[in-house]
């Protein structure tokens, strides 16, 4: 996925074309430098906002240390002229695309997925990750499949307490809703992006 965006938010500011033409005529090399610096500022600002708004949990997803955010990169598009300059922010992560577009996840082996029950807080770390000892639920001791209300659960049998404790529900598939909003976050910053570029143009003209 890359920042080759087509959807746009409401535009309330525009590039000052008069200043742009004047800067291009008087200081073409300086303008190119300032525009490149402005684009770098835009990409860094976007990634900061994206991380703050979409990777801190609902309504977005919860990013992990060394997780999905580290798969995003930015690069400048080099050109001899202003018109060809640009930038790209991208990720080749399949997980990132899944959270951006939504997906249906199935067990590649053809079996059912063991989905941990969110109500079982003991299954998760303080930051919401499944604890290591529960990542292979079918290998857990004293855990057996049971039928409850038409669903199949993997439940822990506590014999001494005569208690059955459902831990996982077995499903054919799990639907991942699109919650990353990478493109929407970019679109929402459109006015701010243009303001940054206008400031780059003004900075060039301040050299007069």
Coordinates of C-alpha atoms in Angstrom, one line a residue:
X1 CA 0.0 0.0 0.0
X2 CA 1.3 3.4 -0.9
X3 CA 0.2 7.0 -0.7
X4 CA -1.1 7.2 -4.2
X5 CA -4.3 8.7 -2.9
X6 CA -7.5 9.4 -4.8
X7 CA -10.1 10.3 -2.2
X8 CA -9.9 13.9 -1.0
X9 CA -11.3 15.7 2.0
X10 CA -12.9 19.1 1.7
X11 CA -10.3 21.6 0.4
X12 CA -10.4 25.0 2.1
X13 CA -6.9 26.2 1.2
X14 CA -5.1 26.2 -2.2
X15 CA -1.5 26.5 -3.4
X16 CA -0.6 30.1 -3.9
X17 CA 0.1 29.8 -7.6
X18 CA 1.1 33.5 -7.9
X19 CA 3.8 33.1 -5.3
X20 CA 4.8 29.7 -6.8
X21 CA 5.3 31.2 -10.3
X22 CA 7.3 34.1 -8.9
X23 CA 9.5 31.8 -6.8
X24 CA 10.0 29.4 -9.7
X25 CA 11.1 32.4 -11.9
X26 CA 13.4 34.0 -9.4
X27 CA 14.8 31.2 -7.3
X28 CA 14.3 27.8 -9.1
X29 CA 17.0 26.0 -7.3
X30 CA 16.1 27.4 -3.9
X31 CA 12.4 26.6 -4.5
X32 CA 13.2 23.0 -5.3
X33 CA 15.2 22.7 -2.1
X34 CA 12.4 24.2 0.0
X35 CA 9.7 22.1 -1.6
X36 CA 11.7 19.0 -0.9
X37 CA 12.1 20.0 2.7
X38 CA 8.4 20.7 2.9
X39 CA 7.5 17.3 1.5
X40 CA 9.8 15.7 4.0
X41 CA 8.0 17.6 6.8
X42 CA 4.6 16.5 5.4
X43 CA 5.6 12.8 5.4
X44 CA 7.0 12.9 8.9
X45 CA 4.0 14.8 10.2
X46 CA 1.6 12.3 8.6
X47 CA 3.3 9.3 10.1
X48 CA 3.3 11.0 13.5
X49 CA -0.5 11.7 13.3
X50 CA -1.2 8.3 11.8
X51 CA 0.5 6.6 14.7
X52 CA -1.2 8.8 17.3
X53 CA -4.7 8.5 15.8
X54 CA -4.9 5.0 14.3
X55 CA -2.4 2.8 16.3
X56 CA -3.4 3.4 19.9
X57 CA -6.4 1.1 20.0
X58 CA -10.1 1.7 19.2
X59 CA -11.4 3.1 16.9
X60 CA -8.1 2.1 15.2
X61 CA -5.9 -0.9 16.0
X62 CA -3.4 -1.3 18.8
X63 CA 0.1 -1.1 17.4
X64 CA 2.8 -3.2 19.2
X65 CA 6.4 -2.3 19.7
X66 CA 8.4 -3.4 16.6
X67 CA 4.9 -4.1 15.1
X68 CA 2.9 -2.8 12.2
X69 CA 4.2 0.8 12.3
X70 CA 7.8 -0.3 11.6
X71 CA 6.6 -1.7 8.2
X72 CA 5.8 1.8 6.9
X73 CA 8.5 3.7 5.0
X74 CA 8.7 7.0 3.2
X75 CA 10.7 8.0 0.1
X76 CA 11.2 11.1 -2.0
X77 CA 10.6 11.1 -5.7
X78 CA 13.6 12.9 -7.3
X79 CA 13.1 15.0 -10.4
X80 CA 15.0 17.6 -12.4
X81 CA 11.9 19.9 -12.2
X82 CA 9.4 20.9 -9.6
X83 CA 6.5 19.2 -11.4
X84 CA 8.1 15.8 -11.1
X85 CA 8.9 16.0 -7.4
X86 CA 6.9 14.0 -4.9
X87 CA 6.9 11.6 -2.1
X88 CA 5.6 8.1 -1.3
X89 CA 4.6 6.6 2.0
X90 CA 4.1 2.9 1.7
X91 CA 4.0 -0.6 3.4
X92 CA 4.4 -4.0 1.9
X93 CA 2.9 -5.6 5.0
X94 CA 0.0 -8.0 4.3
X95 CA -1.2 -7.4 7.9
X96 CA -1.4 -3.6 7.2
X97 CA -3.4 -4.1 4.0
X98 CA -5.7 -6.5 5.8
X99 CA -6.5 -3.9 8.5
X100 CA -6.8 -1.1 5.9
X101 CA -9.1 -2.9 3.5
X102 CA -10.7 -5.6 5.8
X103 CA -10.4 -9.3 5.3
X104 CA -11.8 -12.7 6.1
X105 CA -9.3 -14.9 7.9
X106 CA -9.5 -18.7 7.7
X107 CA -7.3 -21.5 8.9
X108 CA -4.9 -22.3 6.1
X109 CA -5.0 -26.0 7.2
X110 CA -8.7 -26.1 6.7
X111 CA -9.6 -26.5 10.4
X112 CA -11.4 -24.1 12.7
X113 CA -9.8 -21.0 14.2
X114 CA -9.5 -20.9 18.0
X115 CA -10.5 -17.3 18.9
X116 CA -9.7 -16.3 22.5
X117 CA -12.6 -14.9 24.4
X118 CA -12.0 -11.3 25.3
X119 CA -13.7 -11.7 28.6
X120 CA -10.9 -14.0 29.8
X121 CA -8.5 -11.3 30.9
X122 CA -6.1 -13.9 32.1
X123 CA -5.3 -14.9 28.5
X124 CA -3.8 -11.5 27.7
X125 CA -0.9 -9.3 28.7
X126 CA -1.5 -5.8 30.0
X127 CA -1.1 -4.4 26.5
X128 CA -3.7 -6.8 25.0
X129 CA -1.5 -9.5 23.5
X130 CA -2.3 -13.1 23.8
X131 CA 0.1 -14.6 26.4
X132 CA 2.7 -17.0 25.0
X133 CA 1.4 -20.1 26.8
X134 CA -2.0 -19.7 25.1
X135 CA -0.8 -19.3 21.5
X136 CA -1.3 -23.1 20.9
X137 CA -4.6 -23.7 22.6
X138 CA -5.0 -27.3 21.5
X139 CA -1.8 -28.2 23.3
X140 CA -3.1 -26.9 26.7
X141 CA -3.6 -29.4 29.5
X142 CA -7.1 -30.1 30.7
X143 CA -8.6 -28.2 27.7
X144 CA -11.3 -30.0 25.8
X145 CA -14.0 -29.0 23.2
X146 CA -17.5 -28.5 24.5
X147 CA -20.8 -27.5 22.9
X148 CA -22.7 -24.5 24.4
X149 CA -25.6 -22.8 22.8
X150 CA -24.8 -24.2 19.3
X151 CA -21.2 -23.1 19.4
X152 CA -18.0 -25.1 20.0
X153 CA -15.6 -23.8 22.7
X154 CA -12.2 -25.0 24.0
X155 CA -12.7 -25.0 27.8
X156 CA -10.5 -25.7 30.7
X157 CA -11.7 -28.4 33.1
X158 CA -11.1 -27.6 36.7
X159 CA -11.8 -30.9 38.3
X160 CA -11.3 -29.9 42.0
X161 CA -13.6 -27.0 41.6
X162 CA -16.0 -29.0 39.3
X163 CA -15.8 -26.0 37.0
X164 CA -15.8 -25.6 33.2
X165 CA -14.1 -22.5 32.0
X166 CA -14.5 -21.6 28.2
X167 CA -11.3 -20.0 26.9
X168 CA -11.6 -20.0 23.1
X169 CA -14.5 -20.3 20.6
X170 CA -13.9 -22.3 17.4
X171 CA -14.9 -20.5 14.2
X172 CA -14.7 -21.3 10.5
X173 CA -13.5 -17.8 9.8
X174 CA -13.0 -14.4 11.4
X175 CA -14.0 -11.1 9.7
X176 CA -11.4 -8.3 10.2
X177 CA -13.1 -4.8 9.9
X178 CA -11.1 -2.1 8.1
X179 CA -9.9 0.1 11.0
X180 CA -6.4 1.3 10.0
X181 CA -7.7 4.3 7.9
X182 CA -4.3 5.0 6.4
X183 CA -5.7 6.7 3.3
X184 CA -8.4 8.6 5.3
X185 CA -5.8 10.0 7.7
X186 CA -3.8 11.3 4.7
X187 CA -6.9 12.8 3.1
X188 CA -7.9 14.6 6.4
X189 CA -4.5 16.3 6.4
X190 CA -4.9 17.8 2.9
X191 CA -5.3 21.4 4.0
X192 CA -2.3 21.1 6.4
X193 CA -0.2 19.6 3.6
X194 CA -1.0 22.6 1.3
X195 CA -0.2 25.1 4.1
X196 CA 3.2 23.5 4.6
X197 CA 3.9 23.8 0.8
X198 CA 2.8 27.4 0.8
X199 CA 5.2 28.1 3.7
X200 CA 8.0 26.5 1.7
X201 CA 7.2 28.9 -1.2
X202 CA 7.1 31.9 1.1
X203 CA 10.4 30.9 2.6
X204 CA 11.9 30.8 -0.8
X205 CA 10.6 34.3 -1.6
X206 CA 11.9 35.6 1.7
X207 CA 15.4 35.4 0.2
X208 CA 14.6 38.5 -1.9

